[in-house]
Short mmCIF file of C-alpha atoms in Angstrom, two decimals:
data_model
loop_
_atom_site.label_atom_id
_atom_site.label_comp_id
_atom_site.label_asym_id
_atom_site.label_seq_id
_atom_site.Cartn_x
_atom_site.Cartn_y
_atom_site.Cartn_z
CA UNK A 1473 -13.14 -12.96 18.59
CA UNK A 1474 -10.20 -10.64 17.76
CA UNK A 1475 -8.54 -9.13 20.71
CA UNK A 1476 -8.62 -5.14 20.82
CA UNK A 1477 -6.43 -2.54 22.56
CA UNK A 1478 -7.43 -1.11 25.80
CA UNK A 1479 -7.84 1.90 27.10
CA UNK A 1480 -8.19 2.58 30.54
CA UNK A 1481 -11.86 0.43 31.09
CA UNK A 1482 -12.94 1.08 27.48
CA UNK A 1483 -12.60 -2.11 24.78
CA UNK A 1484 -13.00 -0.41 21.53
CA UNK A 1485 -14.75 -2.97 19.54
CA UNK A 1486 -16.48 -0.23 16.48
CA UNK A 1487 -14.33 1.83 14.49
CA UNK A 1488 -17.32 3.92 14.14
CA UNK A 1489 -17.01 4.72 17.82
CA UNK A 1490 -13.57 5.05 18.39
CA UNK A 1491 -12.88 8.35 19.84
CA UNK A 1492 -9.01 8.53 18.45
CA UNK A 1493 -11.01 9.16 14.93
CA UNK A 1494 -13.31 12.28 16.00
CA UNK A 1495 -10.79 13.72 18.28
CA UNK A 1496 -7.61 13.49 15.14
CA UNK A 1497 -9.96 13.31 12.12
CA UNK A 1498 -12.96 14.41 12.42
CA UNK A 1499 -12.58 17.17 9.47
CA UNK A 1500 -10.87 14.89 7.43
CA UNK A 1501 -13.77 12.24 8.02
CA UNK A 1502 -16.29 15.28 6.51
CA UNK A 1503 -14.41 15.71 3.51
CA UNK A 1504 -13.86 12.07 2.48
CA UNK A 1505 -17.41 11.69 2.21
CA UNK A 1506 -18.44 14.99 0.84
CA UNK A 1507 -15.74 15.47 -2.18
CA UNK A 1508 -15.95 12.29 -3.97
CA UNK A 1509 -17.94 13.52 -6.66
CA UNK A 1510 -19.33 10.12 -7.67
CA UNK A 1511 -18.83 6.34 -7.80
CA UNK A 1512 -14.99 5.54 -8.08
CA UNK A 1513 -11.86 3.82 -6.26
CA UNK A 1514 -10.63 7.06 -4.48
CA UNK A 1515 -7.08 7.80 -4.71
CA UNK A 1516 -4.34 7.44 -1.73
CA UNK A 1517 -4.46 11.27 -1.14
CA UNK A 1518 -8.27 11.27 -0.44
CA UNK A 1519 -8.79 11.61 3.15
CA UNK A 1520 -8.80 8.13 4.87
CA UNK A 1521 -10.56 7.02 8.06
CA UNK A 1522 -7.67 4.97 9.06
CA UNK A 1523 -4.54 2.52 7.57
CA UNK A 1524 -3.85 -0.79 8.70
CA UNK A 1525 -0.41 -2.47 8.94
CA UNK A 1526 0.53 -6.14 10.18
CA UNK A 1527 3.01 -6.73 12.99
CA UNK A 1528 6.12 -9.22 12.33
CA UNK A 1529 6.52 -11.80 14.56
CA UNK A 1530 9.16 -14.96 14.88
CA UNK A 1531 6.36 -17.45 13.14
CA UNK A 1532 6.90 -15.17 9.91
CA UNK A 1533 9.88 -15.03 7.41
CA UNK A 1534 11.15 -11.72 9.51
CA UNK A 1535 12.30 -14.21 11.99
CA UNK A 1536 16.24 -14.17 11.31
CA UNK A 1537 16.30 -10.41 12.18
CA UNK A 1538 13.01 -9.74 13.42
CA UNK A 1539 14.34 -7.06 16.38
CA UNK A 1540 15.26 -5.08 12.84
CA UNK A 1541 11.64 -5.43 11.65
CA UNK A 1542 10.00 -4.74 14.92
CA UNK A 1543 12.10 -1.19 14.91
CA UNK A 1544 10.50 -0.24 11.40
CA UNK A 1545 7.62 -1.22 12.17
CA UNK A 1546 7.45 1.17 15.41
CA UNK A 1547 8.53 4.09 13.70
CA UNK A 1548 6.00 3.28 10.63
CA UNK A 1549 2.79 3.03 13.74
CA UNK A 1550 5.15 5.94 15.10
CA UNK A 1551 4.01 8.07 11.61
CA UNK A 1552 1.00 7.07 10.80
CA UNK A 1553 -0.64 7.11 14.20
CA UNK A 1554 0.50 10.82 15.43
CA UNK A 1555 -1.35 11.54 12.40
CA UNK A 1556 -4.89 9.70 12.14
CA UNK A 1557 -6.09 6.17 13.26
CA UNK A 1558 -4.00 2.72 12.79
CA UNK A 1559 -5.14 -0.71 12.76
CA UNK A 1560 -2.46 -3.81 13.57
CA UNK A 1561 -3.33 -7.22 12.92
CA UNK A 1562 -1.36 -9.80 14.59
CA UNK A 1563 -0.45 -13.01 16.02
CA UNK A 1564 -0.11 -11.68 19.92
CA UNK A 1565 -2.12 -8.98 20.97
CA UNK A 1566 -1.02 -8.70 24.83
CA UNK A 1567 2.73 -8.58 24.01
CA UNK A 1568 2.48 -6.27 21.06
CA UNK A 1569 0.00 -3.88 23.05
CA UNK A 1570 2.94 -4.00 25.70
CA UNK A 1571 5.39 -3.04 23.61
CA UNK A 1572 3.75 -0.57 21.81
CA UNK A 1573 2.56 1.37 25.54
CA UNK A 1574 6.14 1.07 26.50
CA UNK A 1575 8.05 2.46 22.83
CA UNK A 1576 4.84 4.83 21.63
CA UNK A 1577 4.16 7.93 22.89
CA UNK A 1578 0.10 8.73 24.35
CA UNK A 1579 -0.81 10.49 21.35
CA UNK A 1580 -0.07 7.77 19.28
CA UNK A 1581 -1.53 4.77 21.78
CA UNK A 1582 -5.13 6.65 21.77
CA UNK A 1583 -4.96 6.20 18.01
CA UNK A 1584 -4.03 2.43 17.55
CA UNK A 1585 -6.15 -0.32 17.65
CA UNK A 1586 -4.57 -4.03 17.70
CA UNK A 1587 -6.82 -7.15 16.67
CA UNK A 1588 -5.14 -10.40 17.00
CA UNK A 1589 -6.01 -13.08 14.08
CA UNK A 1590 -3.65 -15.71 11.94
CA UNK A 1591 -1.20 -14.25 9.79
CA UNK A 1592 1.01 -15.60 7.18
CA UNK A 1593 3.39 -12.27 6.56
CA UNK A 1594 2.71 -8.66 6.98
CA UNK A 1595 2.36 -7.36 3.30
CA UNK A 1596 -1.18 -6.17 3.87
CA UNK A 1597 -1.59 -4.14 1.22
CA UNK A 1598 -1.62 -6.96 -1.10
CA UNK A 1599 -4.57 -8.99 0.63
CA UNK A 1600 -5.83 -5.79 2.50
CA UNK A 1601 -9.75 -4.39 1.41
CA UNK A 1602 -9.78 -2.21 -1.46
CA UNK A 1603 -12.19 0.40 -0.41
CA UNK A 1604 -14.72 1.54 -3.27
CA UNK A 1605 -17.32 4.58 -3.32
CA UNK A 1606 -20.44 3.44 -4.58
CA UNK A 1607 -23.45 4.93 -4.60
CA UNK A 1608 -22.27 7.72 -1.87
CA UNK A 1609 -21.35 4.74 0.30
CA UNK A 1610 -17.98 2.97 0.51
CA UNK A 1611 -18.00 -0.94 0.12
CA UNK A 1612 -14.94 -3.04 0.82
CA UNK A 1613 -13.80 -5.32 -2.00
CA UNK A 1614 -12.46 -8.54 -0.78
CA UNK A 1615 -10.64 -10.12 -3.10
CA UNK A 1616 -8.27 -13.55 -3.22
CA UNK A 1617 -5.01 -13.30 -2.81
CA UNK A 1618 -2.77 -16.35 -3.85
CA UNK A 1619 0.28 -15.15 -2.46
CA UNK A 1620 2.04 -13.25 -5.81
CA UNK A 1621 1.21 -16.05 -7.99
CA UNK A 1622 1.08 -19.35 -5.54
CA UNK A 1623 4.81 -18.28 -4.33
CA UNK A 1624 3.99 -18.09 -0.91
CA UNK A 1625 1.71 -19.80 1.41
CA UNK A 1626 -1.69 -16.72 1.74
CA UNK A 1627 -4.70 -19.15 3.41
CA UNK A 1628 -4.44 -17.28 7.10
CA UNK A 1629 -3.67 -13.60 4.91
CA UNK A 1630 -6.77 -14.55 2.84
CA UNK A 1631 -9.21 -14.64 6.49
CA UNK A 1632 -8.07 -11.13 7.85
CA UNK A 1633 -10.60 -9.21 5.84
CA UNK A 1634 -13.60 -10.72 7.40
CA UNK A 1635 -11.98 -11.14 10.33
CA UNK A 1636 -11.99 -7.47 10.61
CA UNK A 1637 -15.33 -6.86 9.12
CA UNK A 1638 -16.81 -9.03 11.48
CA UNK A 1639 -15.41 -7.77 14.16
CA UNK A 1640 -16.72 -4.37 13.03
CA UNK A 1641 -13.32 -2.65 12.61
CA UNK A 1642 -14.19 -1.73 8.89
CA UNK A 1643 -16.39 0.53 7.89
CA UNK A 1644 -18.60 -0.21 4.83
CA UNK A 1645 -20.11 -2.79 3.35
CA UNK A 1646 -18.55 -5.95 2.48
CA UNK A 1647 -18.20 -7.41 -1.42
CA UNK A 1648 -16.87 -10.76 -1.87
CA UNK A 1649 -14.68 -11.01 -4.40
CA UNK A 1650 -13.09 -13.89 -3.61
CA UNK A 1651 -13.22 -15.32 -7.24
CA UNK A 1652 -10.37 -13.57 -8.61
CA UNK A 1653 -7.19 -12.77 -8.24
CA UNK A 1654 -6.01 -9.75 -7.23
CA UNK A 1655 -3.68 -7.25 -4.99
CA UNK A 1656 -3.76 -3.99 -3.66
CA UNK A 1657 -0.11 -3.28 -5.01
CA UNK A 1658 -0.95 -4.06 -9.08
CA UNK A 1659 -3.06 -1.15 -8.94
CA UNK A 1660 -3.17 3.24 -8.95
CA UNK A 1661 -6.16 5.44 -9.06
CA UNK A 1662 -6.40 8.83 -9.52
CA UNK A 1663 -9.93 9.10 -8.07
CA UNK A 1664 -11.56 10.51 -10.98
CA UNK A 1665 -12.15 6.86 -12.91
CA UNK A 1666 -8.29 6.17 -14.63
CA UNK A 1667 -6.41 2.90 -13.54
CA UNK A 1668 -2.83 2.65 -14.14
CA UNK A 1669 -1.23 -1.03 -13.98
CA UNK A 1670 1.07 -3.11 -15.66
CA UNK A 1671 -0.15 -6.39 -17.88
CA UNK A 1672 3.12 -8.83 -16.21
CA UNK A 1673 1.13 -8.77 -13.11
CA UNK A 1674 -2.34 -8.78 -13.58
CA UNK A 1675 -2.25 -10.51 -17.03
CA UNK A 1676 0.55 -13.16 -15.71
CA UNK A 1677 -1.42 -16.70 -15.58
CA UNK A 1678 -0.39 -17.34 -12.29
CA UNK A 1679 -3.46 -15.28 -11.07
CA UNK A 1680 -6.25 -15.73 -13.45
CA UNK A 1681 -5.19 -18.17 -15.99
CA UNK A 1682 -8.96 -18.58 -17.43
CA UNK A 1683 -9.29 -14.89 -18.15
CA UNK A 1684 -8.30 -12.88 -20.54
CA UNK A 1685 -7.28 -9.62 -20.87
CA UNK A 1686 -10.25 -8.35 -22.03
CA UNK A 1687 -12.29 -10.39 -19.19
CA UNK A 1688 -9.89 -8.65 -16.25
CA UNK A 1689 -10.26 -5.04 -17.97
CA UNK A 1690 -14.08 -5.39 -18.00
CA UNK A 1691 -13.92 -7.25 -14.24
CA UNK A 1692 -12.05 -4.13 -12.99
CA UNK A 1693 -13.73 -1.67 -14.44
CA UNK A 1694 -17.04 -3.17 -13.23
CA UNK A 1695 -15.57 -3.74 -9.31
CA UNK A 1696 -13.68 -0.64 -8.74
CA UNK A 1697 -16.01 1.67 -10.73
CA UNK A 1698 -14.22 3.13 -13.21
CA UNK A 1699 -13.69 3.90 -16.93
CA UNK A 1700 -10.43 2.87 -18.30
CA UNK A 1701 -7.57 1.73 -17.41
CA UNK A 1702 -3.66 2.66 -18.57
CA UNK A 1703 -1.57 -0.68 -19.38
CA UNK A 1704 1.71 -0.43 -18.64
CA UNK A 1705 3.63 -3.09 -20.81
CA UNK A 1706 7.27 -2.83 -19.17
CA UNK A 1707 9.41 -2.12 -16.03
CA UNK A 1708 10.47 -4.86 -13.37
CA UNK A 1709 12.50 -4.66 -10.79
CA UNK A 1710 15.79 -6.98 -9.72
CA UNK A 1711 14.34 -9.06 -6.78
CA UNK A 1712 10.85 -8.48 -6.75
CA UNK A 1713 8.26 -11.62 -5.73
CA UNK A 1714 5.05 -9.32 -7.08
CA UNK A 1715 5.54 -9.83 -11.06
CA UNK A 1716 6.07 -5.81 -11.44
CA UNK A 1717 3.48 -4.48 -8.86
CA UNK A 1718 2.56 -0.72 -10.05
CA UNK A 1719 3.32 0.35 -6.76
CA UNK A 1720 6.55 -0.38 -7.59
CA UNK A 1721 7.40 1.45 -10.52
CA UNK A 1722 4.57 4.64 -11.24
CA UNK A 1723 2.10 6.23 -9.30
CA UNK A 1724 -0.58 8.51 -9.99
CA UNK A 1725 -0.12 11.72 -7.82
CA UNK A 1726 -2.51 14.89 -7.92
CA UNK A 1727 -3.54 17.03 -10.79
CA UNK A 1728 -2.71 14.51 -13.59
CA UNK A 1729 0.99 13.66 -12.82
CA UNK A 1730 2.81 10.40 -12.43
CA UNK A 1731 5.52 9.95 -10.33
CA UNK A 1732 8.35 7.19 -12.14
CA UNK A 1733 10.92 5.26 -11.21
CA UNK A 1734 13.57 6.21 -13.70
CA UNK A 1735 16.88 4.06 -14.76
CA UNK A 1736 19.58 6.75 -15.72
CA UNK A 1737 22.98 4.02 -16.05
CA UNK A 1738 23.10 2.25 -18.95
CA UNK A 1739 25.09 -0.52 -17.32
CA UNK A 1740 22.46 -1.15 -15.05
CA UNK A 1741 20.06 -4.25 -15.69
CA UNK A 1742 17.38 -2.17 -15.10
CA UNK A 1743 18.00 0.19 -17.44
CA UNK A 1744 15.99 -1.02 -20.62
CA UNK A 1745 13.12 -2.02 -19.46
CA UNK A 1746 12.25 1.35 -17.38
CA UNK A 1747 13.64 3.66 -20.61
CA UNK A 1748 10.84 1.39 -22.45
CA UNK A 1749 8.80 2.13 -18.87
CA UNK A 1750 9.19 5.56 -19.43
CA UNK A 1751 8.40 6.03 -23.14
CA UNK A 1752 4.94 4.62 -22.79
CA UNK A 1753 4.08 6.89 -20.02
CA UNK A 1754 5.59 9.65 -22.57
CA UNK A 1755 3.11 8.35 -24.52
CA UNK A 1756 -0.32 8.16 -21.74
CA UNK A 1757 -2.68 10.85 -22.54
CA UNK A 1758 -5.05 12.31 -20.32
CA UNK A 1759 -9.15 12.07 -19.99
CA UNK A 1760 -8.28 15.80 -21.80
CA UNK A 1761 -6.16 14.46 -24.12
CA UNK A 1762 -2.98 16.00 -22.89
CA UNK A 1763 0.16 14.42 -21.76
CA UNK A 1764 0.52 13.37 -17.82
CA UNK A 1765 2.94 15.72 -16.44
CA UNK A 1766 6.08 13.14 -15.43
CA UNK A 1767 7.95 13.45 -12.32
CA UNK A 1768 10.86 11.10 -12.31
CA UNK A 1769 12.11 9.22 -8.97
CA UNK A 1770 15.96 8.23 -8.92
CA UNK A 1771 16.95 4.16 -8.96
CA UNK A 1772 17.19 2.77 -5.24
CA UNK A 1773 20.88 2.32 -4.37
CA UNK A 1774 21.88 -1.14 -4.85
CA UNK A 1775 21.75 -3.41 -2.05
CA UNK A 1776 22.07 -7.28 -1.95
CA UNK A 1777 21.04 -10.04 0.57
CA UNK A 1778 23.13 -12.89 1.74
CA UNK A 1779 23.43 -14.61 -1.81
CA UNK A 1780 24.36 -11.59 -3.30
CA UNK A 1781 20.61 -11.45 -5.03
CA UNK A 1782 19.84 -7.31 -6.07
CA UNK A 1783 16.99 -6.44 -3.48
CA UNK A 1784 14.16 -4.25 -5.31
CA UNK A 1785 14.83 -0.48 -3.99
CA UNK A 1786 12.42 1.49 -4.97
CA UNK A 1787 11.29 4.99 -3.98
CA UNK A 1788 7.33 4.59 -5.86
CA UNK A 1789 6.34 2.34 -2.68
CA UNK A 1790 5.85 5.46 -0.34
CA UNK A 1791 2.40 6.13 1.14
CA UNK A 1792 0.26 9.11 1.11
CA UNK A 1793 -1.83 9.95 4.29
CA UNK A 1794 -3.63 12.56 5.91
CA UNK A 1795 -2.85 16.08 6.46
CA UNK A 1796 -0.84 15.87 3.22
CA UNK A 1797 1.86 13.82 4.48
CA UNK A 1798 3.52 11.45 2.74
CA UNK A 1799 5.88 8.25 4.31
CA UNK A 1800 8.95 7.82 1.70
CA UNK A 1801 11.23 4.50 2.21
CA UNK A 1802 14.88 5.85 2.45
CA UNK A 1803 18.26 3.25 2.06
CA UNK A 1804 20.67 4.20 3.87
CA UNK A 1805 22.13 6.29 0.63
CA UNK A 1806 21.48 10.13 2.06
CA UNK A 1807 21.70 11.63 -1.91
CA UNK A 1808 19.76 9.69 -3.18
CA UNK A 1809 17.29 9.40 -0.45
CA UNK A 1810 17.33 13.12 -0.54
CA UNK A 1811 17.05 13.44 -4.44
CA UNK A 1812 13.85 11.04 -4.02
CA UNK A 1813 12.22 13.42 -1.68
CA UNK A 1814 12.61 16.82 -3.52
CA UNK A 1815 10.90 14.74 -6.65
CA UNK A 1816 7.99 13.81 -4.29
CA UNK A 1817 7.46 17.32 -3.51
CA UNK A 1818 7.42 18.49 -6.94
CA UNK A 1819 4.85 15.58 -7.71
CA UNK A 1820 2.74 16.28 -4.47
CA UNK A 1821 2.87 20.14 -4.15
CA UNK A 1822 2.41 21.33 -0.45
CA UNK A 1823 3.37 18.05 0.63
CA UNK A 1824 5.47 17.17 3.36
CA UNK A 1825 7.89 14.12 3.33
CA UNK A 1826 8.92 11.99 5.73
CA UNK A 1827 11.78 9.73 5.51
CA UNK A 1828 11.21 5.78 7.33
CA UNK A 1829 14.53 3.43 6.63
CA UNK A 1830 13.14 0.47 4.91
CA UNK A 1831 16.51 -1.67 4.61
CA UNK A 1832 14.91 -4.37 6.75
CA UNK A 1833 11.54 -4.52 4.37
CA UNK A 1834 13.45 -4.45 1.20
CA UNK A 1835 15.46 -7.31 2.35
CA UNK A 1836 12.01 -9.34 2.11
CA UNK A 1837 11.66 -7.91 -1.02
CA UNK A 1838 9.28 -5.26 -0.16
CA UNK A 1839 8.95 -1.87 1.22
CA UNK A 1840 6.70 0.91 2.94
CA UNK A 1841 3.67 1.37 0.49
CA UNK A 1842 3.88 -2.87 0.70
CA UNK A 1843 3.44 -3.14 4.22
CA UNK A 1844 0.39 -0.64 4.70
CA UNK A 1845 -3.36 -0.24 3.63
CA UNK A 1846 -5.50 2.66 3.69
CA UNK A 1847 -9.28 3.16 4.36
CA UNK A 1848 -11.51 5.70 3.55
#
């Protein structure tokens, strides 16, 4: 059995019945199950019952400057838990709860729920549920995640899912998926039945090798009810373990716009591959046959790690939450940081932004949107 945070005498064990969600959400609960107009993967801007992160620890590969990771990581439970309800998996419940009572203010506390389980590294939104409305219901679609490709070791990541669902901290039913391949960060839904991706991740054969592309279109279309998906054919990024995760390099925002990650120096490495990026979103249409409306996001300044290797900055992997708020990864580079939140605010009108200094996740070669998960 997980262990749960305490409050006062009460062990929340339900999400159902946790009263951080009525007394911060309760509206927001309403809506999310009232404006989904039919079966489809909602987007990240529908409201959400709660996000989950997982808490680095010196048994992970944050280790060699974990006090730097635990700092993010407060001020990311800081965010997103003054705002709705937060779920942290970890290795050490007692010591994290302490921590967090002594570094979190009450507001946030009555909002967070910790459940302690086996971890291999805190990038939950790649092994994470992927929450589905089906039916006027929301299932939970737990697939298999190989870590990226069989890079890294994933067999503990793989057992947090039903972990939580058995220990009725999700809400919804559960789907096993567990026969393909698949992460939270290849994908983008705009709610209303589109999937945008790219084909080196989900069509590389170190996840489904059997399949082919017409097998995963027709596998994704069936799981996370919807109608089509956009194929995005180029864009990587310098440093990045995920084989071009969308998350990454476009996102679907509100009223049919993408948000880009453009390449504007053409000395930098990067800048082919996102010019070819950004013609072929030039080139997306619409379910009305019109032409997305582009919003483009500056290049991350660059940073390096120890060997000198380019980390992959990148201003797509912020996350949306409630109360239209979104949580933008910043790098230390105040222009630019500041250029990439004006352009997030054009693509999420009446939006605010909040900055979170990701140089410690980027040096594992991942950022904000990477370390979270949302639930609806």
């Amino acid at each position: 059995m997980g262990l749960f945070y305490k409050r006062d005498t009460t062990i929340i064990t339900d999400l159902a019945n946790w009263p951080g969600i009525e007394a911060n959400n309760g509206e927001a609960l309403t809506v999310a199950h009232t404006e989904c107009l039919g079966d489809c993967m909602p987007a990240e801007w529908h409201p959400q019952r709660a996000v989950q992160i997982t808490w680095p620890d010196e048994n992970t590969d944050w280790q060699p400057r974990l006090d730097e990771a635990v700092k993010c990581y407060l001020r990311i439970a800081y965010e997103i838990a003054t705002t709705q309800p937060l779920i942290i998996t970890c290795s050490h419940a007692d010591s994290l709860n302490t921590l967090l009572r002594e570094k979190l203010p009450q507001k946030a506390i009555n909002n967070i729920i910790v459940s302690q389980c086996e971890i291999n590294d805190t990038w939950v939104r790649d092994y994470g549920f992927i929450t589905v409305m089906e039916n006027g219901k929301y299932k939970l679609c737990d697939f298999r995640f190989n870590g990226w490709g069989n890079k890294f070791c994933a067999e503990s990541d793989n057992a947090v899912n039903r972990h939580l669902f058995q220990n009725k901290l999700m809400t919804g039913s559960y789907h096993d998926c567990l026969d393909f391949v698949f992460e939270g960060g290849s994908i983008e839904s705009d709610g209303r039945g589109t999937l945008l991706t790219t084909s080196r991740c989900l069509l590389n054969p170190n996840r489904n090798p059997s399949l082919s592309k017409g097998d995963i279109t027709h596998r994704l279309l069936r799981e996370l009810k919807s109608q089509r998906i956009l194929w995005l054919d180029h864009g990587y990024l310098c440093g990045d373990d995920t084989d071009s995760h969308i998350d990454t390099l476009a996102r679907l925002c509100p009223n049919d716009t993408i948000a880009y990650v453009k390449c504007s120096d053409p000395e930098d490495e990067h800048y082919e591959e996102l010019s070819l990026m950004e013609q072929q979103l030039k080139s997306f249409q619409t379910t009305s046959d019109r032409p997305y409306r582009l919003v483009a996001l500056p290049m991350g300044p660059k940073l390096y790690d120890e060997e000198g290797m380019r980390l992959p900055t990148t201003y797509a992997n912020y996350l949306v939450i409630n109360h239209k708020r979104i949580l933008m990864p910043t790098y230390g580079d105040p222009e630019t940081d500041q250029a990439a939140a004006k352009a997030l605010e054009r693509a999420f009108p009446d939006y605010s932004v909040t900055g979170i200094d990701c140089r410690i996740l980027v040096w594992q070669h991942g950022s904000l949107h990477c370390s979270t998960m949302q639930y609806y």
